[in-house]
Amino acid sequence: MAESITTDNWVKLHSVLSEDVTKMRALSGLRGWAAFWVLLYHGWVFAEKPPLLLAVGPLSLNFTPLVSMGIAGVTIFFVLSGFLLGRPFAEWQAGSRQRPDFGRYLFHRVARVFPAYYAQLFILLLVAYFVSGQIYITDGSTLIRYLLMLFVPPPMGVTPINLVWWTLPIEFSFYLVLPALAFMMRPTRWWWLLAASLGAMWCWRFLLITWLGDAPVPQRVYASYQLPGVLDMFGLGMLAALLHVNRDQVPGWLMPRANFNRMAILGCLLIVVSGYWLFDERRHYWADNPIFYLWTPVLSLGTAAIVLAAARGSRFTEWLLGNRIMVFAGLVSYSVYLWHVVVMDWITHTDLIQGANGYRFPILLLVAIPLIYLIATSSYILVERPFIRMRRK
């Protein structure tokens, strides 16, 4: 009887979630991987950054570079946003649809991002007050900053209660500037888009090194990931959308039609190579080294190749990212991103992993992952999904 109830509940849940899957299942799976990658990284940090070595016969495989570059998950999110949100504008420029209505577009973006954030903000404020007596919002201006996600250095903004919130206003700032970039999404102007995206990023990062060269690393990371500094990520996603929409009008060398499986595999290899490159050069990253200007474009290019291959129906991406597990992970990825640090921070302050010594990382993941995805699924069904449905009406 219990087994029957469990099975019935799972079938109902699967049925509910299946309604929300888009046609490009692999892109949903890629979003799921991005959130999980960030989760792995923060778990590794909470476990005090142990070396991740695996002995295979005479070989010793080092997975530390890949796990330690969890920021790549944010890059994947940004490239995906550039592609998915840029595609309607590329279709408009191609003459295959009407110009997207800015008011409706902005409403959709607000309805997608803010509800789950507001729900978490409310819960965290309540928990902080009733558990530890902390009051984060003491005046109206602070409340407005939290409501508008103004997470920038004081006095302009506030420090986020949840450390992952800092990327949310960066994403939303792209939503605001995307319509102004739409004129570049034509087959004859692809190089405008590429030059503008890379040029803005390089100029921003050069100014950053000049002005903040001696600032603490967290401050430099935060500053380097503000919108001008990440336009290469959004821009390469937009370029992938342009190529996808205008696939019959762009040069063959720019859009190889022979084998999208190969494109996806090369994209994966490029991401892996970028991880080991960053790990080897990490001590020189902030020394005005070429890696400071080239690492995110290389990572974004690999991601854009995977996105484009997935959009064109690559069997490799469908197998790797379009399976049920990855698609489910993609559906709840936003809530996973929001809640994973909160859950792992709580676990590390309990007795669950105390004294685990060298096994803190795997034990933390074993305890945290089921709880994170349970909370994320609840958040998706109760908070995100109603607003997603409202947007579609």
mmCIF file of C-alpha atoms in Angstrom:
data_model
loop_
_atom_site.group_PDB
_atom_site.id
_atom_site.type_symbol
_atom_site.label_atom_id
_atom_site.label_comp_id
_atom_site.label_asym_id
_atom_site.label_seq_id
_atom_site.Cartn_x
_atom_site.Cartn_y
_atom_site.Cartn_z
ATOM 1 C CA MET A 1 0.000 0.000 0.000
ATOM 2 C CA ALA A 2 2.774 2.421 0.968
ATOM 3 C CA GLU A 3 4.616 1.548 -2.230
ATOM 4 C CA SER A 4 1.472 2.235 -4.258
ATOM 5 C CA ILE A 5 0.999 5.634 -2.618
ATOM 6 C CA THR A 6 4.618 6.544 -3.235
ATOM 7 C CA THR A 7 4.388 5.468 -6.865
ATOM 8 C CA ASP A 8 1.126 7.348 -7.399
ATOM 9 C CA ASN A 9 2.581 10.506 -5.879
ATOM 10 C CA TRP A 10 5.668 10.238 -8.055
ATOM 11 C CA VAL A 11 3.539 9.766 -11.187
ATOM 12 C CA LYS A 12 1.479 12.839 -10.288
ATOM 13 C CA LEU A 13 4.603 14.897 -9.633
ATOM 14 C CA HIS A 14 6.179 13.759 -12.901
ATOM 15 C CA SER A 15 2.969 14.607 -14.760
ATOM 16 C CA VAL A 16 2.854 18.079 -13.223
ATOM 17 C CA LEU A 17 6.476 18.856 -14.017
ATOM 18 C CA SER A 18 6.344 17.376 -17.524
ATOM 19 C CA GLU A 19 3.859 20.058 -18.546
ATOM 20 C CA ASP A 20 6.538 22.702 -18.003
ATOM 21 C CA VAL A 21 9.255 21.151 -20.178
ATOM 22 C CA THR A 22 10.104 23.140 -23.280
ATOM 23 C CA LYS A 23 10.809 21.569 -26.660
ATOM 24 C CA MET A 24 14.537 22.082 -26.199
ATOM 25 C CA ARG A 25 14.902 19.618 -23.357
ATOM 26 C CA ALA A 26 18.691 19.625 -23.469
ATOM 27 C CA LEU A 27 18.769 23.350 -22.700
ATOM 28 C CA SER A 28 16.712 22.723 -19.581
ATOM 29 C CA GLY A 29 19.190 19.999 -18.648
ATOM 30 C CA LEU A 30 22.102 22.369 -19.203
ATOM 31 C CA ARG A 31 20.504 24.822 -16.798
ATOM 32 C CA GLY A 32 20.180 21.984 -14.298
ATOM 33 C CA TRP A 33 23.863 21.179 -14.636
ATOM 34 C CA ALA A 34 24.781 24.846 -14.149
ATOM 35 C CA ALA A 35 22.930 24.983 -10.824
ATOM 36 C CA PHE A 36 24.423 21.670 -9.717
ATOM 37 C CA TRP A 37 27.923 22.860 -10.600
ATOM 38 C CA VAL A 38 27.490 25.927 -8.391
ATOM 39 C CA LEU A 39 26.129 23.623 -5.663
ATOM 40 C CA LEU A 40 29.195 21.379 -5.922
ATOM 41 C CA TYR A 41 31.520 24.346 -5.660
ATOM 42 C CA HIS A 42 29.883 25.766 -2.550
ATOM 43 C CA GLY A 43 29.784 22.298 -0.986
ATOM 44 C CA TRP A 44 33.510 22.031 -1.638
ATOM 45 C CA VAL A 45 34.040 25.433 0.018
ATOM 46 C CA PHE A 46 31.925 24.482 3.052
ATOM 47 C CA ALA A 47 33.989 21.274 3.302
ATOM 48 C CA GLU A 48 37.136 23.446 3.546
ATOM 49 C CA LYS A 49 38.311 22.896 -0.048
ATOM 50 C CA PRO A 50 39.765 19.376 0.096
ATOM 51 C CA PRO A 51 41.845 18.115 -2.855
ATOM 52 C CA LEU A 52 39.694 15.904 -5.076
ATOM 53 C CA LEU A 53 41.999 13.158 -6.327
ATOM 54 C CA LEU A 54 41.029 9.799 -7.782
ATOM 55 C CA ALA A 55 43.590 7.022 -8.259
ATOM 56 C CA VAL A 56 43.007 4.946 -11.400
ATOM 57 C CA GLY A 57 45.784 2.376 -11.584
ATOM 58 C CA PRO A 58 49.052 4.256 -11.945
ATOM 59 C CA LEU A 59 47.205 7.506 -12.710
ATOM 60 C CA SER A 60 45.996 10.113 -10.245
ATOM 61 C CA LEU A 61 43.120 12.161 -11.651
ATOM 62 C CA ASN A 62 42.675 15.625 -10.175
ATOM 63 C CA PHE A 63 39.067 16.856 -10.281
ATOM 64 C CA THR A 64 39.775 19.867 -8.079
ATOM 65 C CA PRO A 65 40.097 22.292 -11.032
ATOM 66 C CA LEU A 66 36.628 21.418 -12.333
ATOM 67 C CA VAL A 67 34.820 21.584 -8.988
ATOM 68 C CA SER A 68 36.678 24.727 -7.915
ATOM 69 C CA MET A 69 35.494 26.658 -10.994
ATOM 70 C CA GLY A 70 31.863 26.636 -9.873
ATOM 71 C CA ILE A 71 31.587 30.222 -11.101
ATOM 72 C CA ALA A 72 31.340 28.570 -14.528
ATOM 73 C CA GLY A 73 27.791 27.614 -13.588
ATOM 74 C CA VAL A 74 26.946 31.319 -13.499
ATOM 75 C CA THR A 75 28.522 31.707 -16.938
ATOM 76 C CA ILE A 76 26.290 28.925 -18.277
ATOM 77 C CA PHE A 77 23.224 30.682 -16.843
ATOM 78 C CA PHE A 78 24.225 33.941 -18.536
ATOM 79 C CA VAL A 79 24.935 32.328 -21.925
ATOM 80 C CA LEU A 80 21.583 30.519 -21.764
ATOM 81 C CA SER A 81 19.808 33.786 -20.965
ATOM 82 C CA GLY A 82 21.486 35.449 -23.923
ATOM 83 C CA PHE A 83 20.294 32.655 -26.206
ATOM 84 C CA LEU A 84 16.755 32.129 -24.921
ATOM 85 C CA LEU A 85 15.885 35.800 -24.506
ATOM 86 C CA GLY A 86 17.778 36.900 -27.591
ATOM 87 C CA ARG A 87 16.032 34.437 -29.899
ATOM 88 C CA PRO A 88 12.692 36.336 -30.133
ATOM 89 C CA PHE A 89 14.598 39.510 -31.022
ATOM 90 C CA ALA A 90 16.626 37.623 -33.641
ATOM 91 C CA GLU A 91 13.377 36.269 -35.103
ATOM 92 C CA TRP A 92 11.977 39.802 -35.213
ATOM 93 C CA GLN A 93 15.067 41.073 -37.026
ATOM 94 C CA ALA A 94 14.747 38.140 -39.437
ATOM 95 C CA GLY A 95 11.139 39.122 -40.192
ATOM 96 C CA SER A 96 9.600 35.899 -38.887
ATOM 97 C CA ARG A 97 7.703 37.493 -35.986
ATOM 98 C CA GLN A 98 6.530 40.838 -34.677
ATOM 99 C CA ARG A 99 8.717 42.981 -32.500
ATOM 100 C CA PRO A 100 8.559 41.737 -28.891
ATOM 101 C CA ASP A 101 6.473 44.064 -26.744
ATOM 102 C CA PHE A 102 8.815 45.599 -24.163
ATOM 103 C CA GLY A 103 6.164 45.902 -21.449
ATOM 104 C CA ARG A 104 5.110 42.291 -21.794
ATOM 105 C CA TYR A 105 8.730 41.172 -22.040
ATOM 106 C CA LEU A 106 9.645 43.028 -18.856
ATOM 107 C CA PHE A 107 6.584 41.717 -17.014
ATOM 108 C CA HIS A 108 7.589 38.151 -17.931
ATOM 109 C CA ARG A 109 11.093 38.717 -16.618
ATOM 110 C CA VAL A 110 9.856 40.195 -13.338
ATOM 111 C CA ALA A 111 7.371 37.340 -12.896
ATOM 112 C CA ARG A 112 10.125 34.804 -13.480
ATOM 113 C CA VAL A 113 12.806 36.196 -11.177
ATOM 114 C CA PHE A 114 11.186 38.048 -8.298
ATOM 115 C CA PRO A 115 8.531 35.704 -6.790
ATOM 116 C CA ALA A 116 10.952 32.966 -5.674
ATOM 117 C CA TYR A 117 13.400 35.615 -4.475
ATOM 118 C CA TYR A 118 10.722 37.437 -2.478
ATOM 119 C CA ALA A 119 9.520 34.157 -0.955
ATOM 120 C CA GLN A 120 13.039 33.301 0.169
ATOM 121 C CA LEU A 121 13.682 36.824 1.428
ATOM 122 C CA PHE A 122 10.527 36.660 3.567
ATOM 123 C CA ILE A 123 11.425 33.226 4.969
ATOM 124 C CA LEU A 124 15.031 34.166 5.760
ATOM 125 C CA LEU A 125 13.988 37.390 7.473
ATOM 126 C CA LEU A 126 11.530 35.463 9.651
ATOM 127 C CA VAL A 127 14.065 32.762 10.522
ATOM 128 C CA ALA A 128 16.757 35.334 11.319
ATOM 129 C CA TYR A 129 14.423 37.214 13.651
ATOM 130 C CA PHE A 130 12.853 34.290 15.498
ATOM 131 C CA VAL A 131 15.959 32.084 15.717
ATOM 132 C CA SER A 132 18.732 34.582 16.406
ATOM 133 C CA GLY A 133 16.953 37.889 16.915
ATOM 134 C CA GLN A 134 18.645 39.482 13.897
ATOM 135 C CA ILE A 135 16.873 42.324 12.097
ATOM 136 C CA TYR A 136 18.246 42.959 8.616
ATOM 137 C CA ILE A 137 15.737 45.608 7.533
ATOM 138 C CA THR A 138 15.625 48.571 9.897
ATOM 139 C CA ASP A 139 14.352 51.372 7.645
ATOM 140 C CA GLY A 140 12.464 52.034 4.441
ATOM 141 C CA SER A 141 15.528 52.631 2.284
ATOM 142 C CA THR A 142 16.982 49.249 3.238
ATOM 143 C CA LEU A 143 13.658 47.596 2.447
ATOM 144 C CA ILE A 144 13.593 49.226 -0.990
ATOM 145 C CA ARG A 145 17.138 48.057 -1.689
ATOM 146 C CA TYR A 146 16.220 44.474 -0.841
ATOM 147 C CA LEU A 147 13.016 44.646 -2.885
ATOM 148 C CA LEU A 148 14.926 45.971 -5.907
ATOM 149 C CA MET A 149 17.867 43.589 -5.406
ATOM 150 C CA LEU A 150 20.367 46.415 -5.067
ATOM 151 C CA PHE A 151 23.283 44.322 -3.892
ATOM 152 C CA VAL A 152 26.168 46.678 -4.472
ATOM 153 C CA PRO A 153 28.734 48.124 -2.050
ATOM 154 C CA PRO A 154 27.378 50.650 0.489
ATOM 155 C CA PRO A 155 26.068 53.304 0.547
ATOM 156 C CA MET A 156 24.247 52.503 -2.701
ATOM 157 C CA GLY A 157 23.210 48.985 -1.814
ATOM 158 C CA VAL A 158 23.070 46.305 0.837
ATOM 159 C CA THR A 159 24.953 43.111 1.564
ATOM 160 C CA PRO A 160 22.792 40.140 0.514
ATOM 161 C CA ILE A 161 21.574 37.838 3.280
ATOM 162 C CA ASN A 162 22.087 34.914 0.909
ATOM 163 C CA LEU A 163 25.472 35.190 -0.772
ATOM 164 C CA VAL A 164 24.221 33.846 -4.139
ATOM 165 C CA TRP A 165 21.847 36.789 -4.564
ATOM 166 C CA TRP A 166 24.621 38.994 -5.929
ATOM 167 C CA THR A 167 24.192 37.543 -9.443
ATOM 168 C CA LEU A 168 20.445 38.259 -9.659
ATOM 169 C CA PRO A 169 20.651 42.017 -10.376
ATOM 170 C CA ILE A 170 23.379 41.349 -12.946
ATOM 171 C CA GLU A 171 21.036 38.992 -14.787
ATOM 172 C CA PHE A 172 18.186 41.479 -14.541
ATOM 173 C CA SER A 173 20.336 44.362 -15.796
ATOM 174 C CA PHE A 174 20.892 42.320 -18.961
ATOM 175 C CA TYR A 175 17.125 41.989 -19.338
ATOM 176 C CA LEU A 176 16.914 45.778 -19.403
ATOM 177 C CA VAL A 177 19.632 46.381 -22.012
ATOM 178 C CA LEU A 178 18.803 43.444 -24.317
ATOM 179 C CA PRO A 179 16.131 45.302 -26.351
ATOM 180 C CA ALA A 180 18.658 48.066 -27.054
ATOM 181 C CA LEU A 181 21.098 45.478 -28.464
ATOM 182 C CA ALA A 182 18.506 43.867 -30.739
ATOM 183 C CA PHE A 183 19.500 45.923 -33.801
ATOM 184 C CA MET A 184 22.757 43.941 -33.946
ATOM 185 C CA MET A 185 20.960 40.594 -34.217
ATOM 186 C CA ARG A 186 21.025 40.394 -38.017
ATOM 187 C CA PRO A 187 23.081 37.966 -40.136
ATOM 188 C CA THR A 188 25.120 40.823 -41.621
ATOM 189 C CA ARG A 189 25.805 42.339 -38.203
ATOM 190 C CA TRP A 190 26.921 39.310 -36.230
ATOM 191 C CA TRP A 191 30.400 40.758 -35.964
ATOM 192 C CA TRP A 192 28.955 43.970 -34.475
ATOM 193 C CA LEU A 193 27.470 41.897 -31.681
ATOM 194 C CA LEU A 194 30.690 39.970 -31.119
ATOM 195 C CA ALA A 195 32.877 43.087 -31.169
ATOM 196 C CA ALA A 196 30.570 45.055 -28.866
ATOM 197 C CA SER A 197 30.299 42.206 -26.352
ATOM 198 C CA LEU A 198 34.007 41.444 -26.192
ATOM 199 C CA GLY A 199 35.016 45.103 -26.404
ATOM 200 C CA ALA A 200 32.790 46.136 -23.504
ATOM 201 C CA MET A 201 34.072 43.255 -21.382
ATOM 202 C CA TRP A 202 37.732 43.948 -22.129
ATOM 203 C CA CYS A 203 37.415 47.699 -21.476
ATOM 204 C CA TRP A 204 35.565 47.114 -18.212
ATOM 205 C CA ARG A 205 38.141 44.620 -16.997
ATOM 206 C CA PHE A 206 41.036 46.878 -17.946
ATOM 207 C CA LEU A 207 39.489 49.722 -15.941
ATOM 208 C CA LEU A 208 38.845 47.312 -13.084
ATOM 209 C CA ILE A 209 42.506 46.278 -12.886
ATOM 210 C CA THR A 210 43.494 49.945 -13.033
ATOM 211 C CA TRP A 211 41.123 51.115 -10.299
ATOM 212 C CA LEU A 212 40.755 48.085 -8.030
ATOM 213 C CA GLY A 213 44.066 46.315 -8.468
ATOM 214 C CA ASP A 214 44.760 46.390 -4.728
ATOM 215 C CA ALA A 215 41.204 45.725 -3.527
ATOM 216 C CA PRO A 216 40.289 42.454 -1.753
ATOM 217 C CA VAL A 217 39.681 39.565 -4.149
ATOM 218 C CA PRO A 218 35.939 39.208 -3.354
ATOM 219 C CA GLN A 219 35.433 42.873 -4.234
ATOM 220 C CA ARG A 220 37.323 42.440 -7.507
ATOM 221 C CA VAL A 221 35.297 39.333 -8.395
ATOM 222 C CA TYR A 222 32.049 41.136 -7.676
ATOM 223 C CA ALA A 223 33.100 44.173 -9.721
ATOM 224 C CA SER A 224 34.395 42.120 -12.656
ATOM 225 C CA TYR A 225 31.039 40.332 -12.955
ATOM 226 C CA GLN A 226 28.931 43.485 -13.244
ATOM 227 C CA LEU A 227 27.132 43.746 -16.571
ATOM 228 C CA PRO A 228 29.840 45.299 -18.781
ATOM 229 C CA GLY A 229 32.275 42.672 -17.527
ATOM 230 C CA VAL A 230 29.996 39.758 -18.456
ATOM 231 C CA LEU A 231 28.656 40.978 -21.799
ATOM 232 C CA ASP A 232 30.849 38.374 -23.484
ATOM 233 C CA MET A 233 28.717 35.671 -21.829
ATOM 234 C CA PHE A 234 25.363 37.197 -22.720
ATOM 235 C CA GLY A 235 26.671 38.298 -26.119
ATOM 236 C CA LEU A 236 27.880 34.850 -27.176
ATOM 237 C CA GLY A 237 24.506 33.453 -26.126
ATOM 238 C CA MET A 238 22.820 36.086 -28.301
ATOM 239 C CA LEU A 239 25.175 35.218 -31.153
ATOM 240 C CA ALA A 240 24.170 31.556 -30.832
ATOM 241 C CA ALA A 241 20.519 32.649 -31.078
ATOM 242 C CA LEU A 242 21.287 34.726 -34.170
ATOM 243 C CA LEU A 243 23.010 31.770 -35.840
ATOM 244 C CA HIS A 244 20.189 29.420 -34.887
ATOM 245 C CA VAL A 245 17.472 31.674 -36.306
ATOM 246 C CA ASN A 246 19.407 32.604 -39.463
ATOM 247 C CA ARG A 247 21.086 29.251 -40.031
ATOM 248 C CA ASP A 248 20.460 29.360 -43.807
ATOM 249 C CA GLN A 249 21.862 32.867 -44.267
ATOM 250 C CA VAL A 250 25.142 32.878 -42.369
ATOM 251 C CA PRO A 251 28.511 31.741 -43.774
ATOM 252 C CA GLY A 252 29.145 28.004 -43.588
ATOM 253 C CA TRP A 253 32.371 28.446 -41.625
ATOM 254 C CA LEU A 254 30.436 30.370 -38.973
ATOM 255 C CA MET A 255 27.661 27.792 -38.704
ATOM 256 C CA PRO A 256 29.013 24.316 -39.585
ATOM 257 C CA ARG A 257 26.088 22.114 -40.555
ATOM 258 C CA ALA A 258 27.833 18.772 -40.805
ATOM 259 C CA ASN A 259 27.918 17.509 -37.254
ATOM 260 C CA PHE A 260 26.335 19.221 -34.275
ATOM 261 C CA ASN A 261 27.353 16.299 -32.071
ATOM 262 C CA ARG A 262 30.963 17.189 -32.763
ATOM 263 C CA MET A 263 30.232 20.832 -31.967
ATOM 264 C CA ALA A 264 28.763 19.859 -28.589
ATOM 265 C CA ILE A 265 31.689 17.580 -27.734
ATOM 266 C CA LEU A 266 34.186 20.293 -28.662
ATOM 267 C CA GLY A 267 32.224 22.712 -26.485
ATOM 268 C CA CYS A 268 32.482 20.319 -23.533
ATOM 269 C CA LEU A 269 36.215 19.891 -24.092
ATOM 270 C CA LEU A 270 36.666 23.650 -24.254
ATOM 271 C CA ILE A 271 34.946 24.042 -20.878
ATOM 272 C CA VAL A 272 37.122 21.324 -19.321
ATOM 273 C CA VAL A 273 40.301 22.856 -20.751
ATOM 274 C CA SER A 274 39.281 26.276 -19.445
ATOM 275 C CA GLY A 275 38.893 24.775 -15.966
ATOM 276 C CA TYR A 276 42.419 23.374 -15.850
ATOM 277 C CA TRP A 277 43.782 26.547 -17.449
ATOM 278 C CA LEU A 278 42.228 28.680 -14.720
ATOM 279 C CA PHE A 279 43.482 26.328 -11.998
ATOM 280 C CA ASP A 280 47.045 26.444 -13.313
ATOM 281 C CA GLU A 281 47.050 30.236 -13.760
ATOM 282 C CA ARG A 282 44.945 31.178 -10.720
ATOM 283 C CA ARG A 283 47.841 32.924 -8.974
ATOM 284 C CA HIS A 284 48.281 35.241 -11.968
ATOM 285 C CA TYR A 285 44.593 35.852 -12.694
ATOM 286 C CA TRP A 286 44.523 39.333 -11.139
ATOM 287 C CA ALA A 287 47.982 40.343 -12.383
ATOM 288 C CA ASP A 288 46.720 41.872 -15.653
ATOM 289 C CA ASN A 289 47.458 38.476 -17.216
ATOM 290 C CA PRO A 290 45.878 37.448 -20.565
ATOM 291 C CA ILE A 291 43.766 34.857 -18.713
ATOM 292 C CA PHE A 292 41.913 37.728 -17.003
ATOM 293 C CA TYR A 293 40.664 38.864 -20.417
ATOM 294 C CA LEU A 294 40.370 35.520 -22.212
ATOM 295 C CA TRP A 295 39.109 32.952 -19.708
ATOM 296 C CA THR A 296 35.432 33.917 -19.658
ATOM 297 C CA PRO A 297 35.241 34.258 -23.485
ATOM 298 C CA VAL A 298 36.736 30.767 -23.884
ATOM 299 C CA LEU A 299 34.320 29.327 -21.329
ATOM 300 C CA SER A 300 31.397 31.195 -22.903
ATOM 301 C CA LEU A 301 32.352 30.021 -26.388
ATOM 302 C CA GLY A 302 32.331 26.396 -25.244
ATOM 303 C CA THR A 303 28.948 26.909 -23.595
ATOM 304 C CA ALA A 304 27.523 28.662 -26.660
ATOM 305 C CA ALA A 305 28.649 25.733 -28.833
ATOM 306 C CA ILE A 306 26.759 23.312 -26.580
ATOM 307 C CA VAL A 307 23.681 25.564 -26.574
ATOM 308 C CA LEU A 308 23.669 25.892 -30.360
ATOM 309 C CA ALA A 309 24.180 22.160 -30.856
ATOM 310 C CA ALA A 310 21.345 21.406 -28.430
ATOM 311 C CA ALA A 311 19.048 23.854 -30.215
ATOM 312 C CA ARG A 312 19.835 22.124 -33.518
ATOM 313 C CA GLY A 313 18.886 18.716 -32.119
ATOM 314 C CA SER A 314 22.269 17.169 -31.337
ATOM 315 C CA ARG A 315 21.846 13.560 -30.228
ATOM 316 C CA PHE A 316 24.827 13.893 -27.923
ATOM 317 C CA THR A 317 23.294 16.804 -25.998
ATOM 318 C CA GLU A 318 19.915 15.063 -25.940
ATOM 319 C CA TRP A 319 21.536 11.979 -24.410
ATOM 320 C CA LEU A 320 23.708 13.935 -21.971
ATOM 321 C CA LEU A 321 21.345 16.744 -20.977
ATOM 322 C CA GLY A 322 17.905 15.865 -22.318
ATOM 323 C CA ASN A 323 17.237 12.852 -20.098
ATOM 324 C CA ARG A 324 14.574 12.962 -17.387
ATOM 325 C CA ILE A 325 16.962 13.532 -14.509
ATOM 326 C CA MET A 326 18.679 16.507 -16.119
ATOM 327 C CA VAL A 327 15.433 18.023 -17.386
ATOM 328 C CA PHE A 328 13.960 17.806 -13.882
ATOM 329 C CA ALA A 329 17.132 19.396 -12.493
ATOM 330 C CA GLY A 330 16.668 22.191 -15.012
ATOM 331 C CA LEU A 331 13.078 22.852 -14.019
ATOM 332 C CA VAL A 332 13.997 23.388 -10.370
ATOM 333 C CA SER A 333 17.416 24.944 -11.076
ATOM 334 C CA TYR A 334 16.499 28.488 -10.043
ATOM 335 C CA SER A 335 15.256 27.349 -6.645
ATOM 336 C CA VAL A 336 18.273 25.041 -6.293
ATOM 337 C CA TYR A 337 20.475 28.053 -6.926
ATOM 338 C CA LEU A 338 18.598 30.121 -4.351
ATOM 339 C CA TRP A 339 18.455 27.522 -1.569
ATOM 340 C CA HIS A 340 21.599 25.403 -1.768
ATOM 341 C CA VAL A 341 23.897 27.689 0.241
ATOM 342 C CA VAL A 342 21.251 28.217 2.925
ATOM 343 C CA VAL A 343 20.834 24.458 3.367
ATOM 344 C CA MET A 344 24.551 23.659 3.378
ATOM 345 C CA ASP A 345 25.312 26.496 5.759
ATOM 346 C CA TRP A 346 22.734 25.092 8.181
ATOM 347 C CA ILE A 347 24.120 21.546 7.853
ATOM 348 C CA THR A 348 27.676 22.666 8.587
ATOM 349 C CA HIS A 349 26.459 24.254 11.828
ATOM 350 C CA THR A 350 24.921 20.984 13.029
ATOM 351 C CA ASP A 351 26.582 17.785 14.263
ATOM 352 C CA LEU A 352 25.845 15.922 11.024
ATOM 353 C CA ILE A 353 29.301 16.338 9.506
ATOM 354 C CA GLN A 354 31.365 17.270 12.537
ATOM 355 C CA GLY A 355 34.413 15.058 12.929
ATOM 356 C CA ALA A 356 34.093 13.683 9.404
ATOM 357 C CA ASN A 357 37.712 14.666 8.741
ATOM 358 C CA GLY A 358 38.596 13.864 5.127
ATOM 359 C CA TYR A 359 35.046 12.785 4.286
ATOM 360 C CA ARG A 360 33.312 16.101 4.960
ATOM 361 C CA PHE A 361 32.699 16.824 1.271
ATOM 362 C CA PRO A 362 30.970 13.554 0.268
ATOM 363 C CA ILE A 363 29.004 13.390 3.533
ATOM 364 C CA LEU A 364 27.863 16.991 3.125
ATOM 365 C CA LEU A 365 26.679 16.257 -0.418
ATOM 366 C CA LEU A 366 24.878 13.069 0.625
ATOM 367 C CA VAL A 367 22.981 14.948 3.314
ATOM 368 C CA ALA A 368 22.448 18.225 1.476
ATOM 369 C CA ILE A 369 21.499 17.218 -2.068
ATOM 370 C CA PRO A 370 18.217 15.395 -1.250
ATOM 371 C CA LEU A 371 17.160 18.201 1.086
ATOM 372 C CA ILE A 372 18.075 20.926 -1.406
ATOM 373 C CA TYR A 373 16.143 19.319 -4.252
ATOM 374 C CA LEU A 374 13.153 18.636 -2.006
ATOM 375 C CA ILE A 375 13.002 22.301 -1.001
ATOM 376 C CA ALA A 376 13.654 23.424 -4.585
ATOM 377 C CA THR A 377 10.864 21.225 -5.951
ATOM 378 C CA SER A 378 8.455 22.610 -3.364
ATOM 379 C CA SER A 379 9.531 26.158 -4.203
ATOM 380 C CA TYR A 380 9.069 25.501 -7.908
ATOM 381 C CA ILE A 381 5.584 24.018 -7.559
ATOM 382 C CA LEU A 382 4.282 26.450 -4.930
ATOM 383 C CA VAL A 383 5.967 29.699 -5.983
ATOM 384 C CA GLU A 384 7.573 29.629 -9.419
ATOM 385 C CA ARG A 385 5.111 27.522 -11.384
ATOM 386 C CA PRO A 386 1.968 29.610 -10.737
ATOM 387 C CA PHE A 387 3.736 32.699 -12.102
ATOM 388 C CA ILE A 388 5.131 30.762 -15.066
ATOM 389 C CA ARG A 389 1.591 29.678 -15.939
ATOM 390 C CA MET A 390 0.327 33.230 -15.502
ATOM 391 C CA ARG A 391 2.955 34.470 -17.976
ATOM 392 C CA ARG A 392 1.767 31.999 -20.596
ATOM 393 C CA LYS A 393 -1.839 33.210 -20.530
#
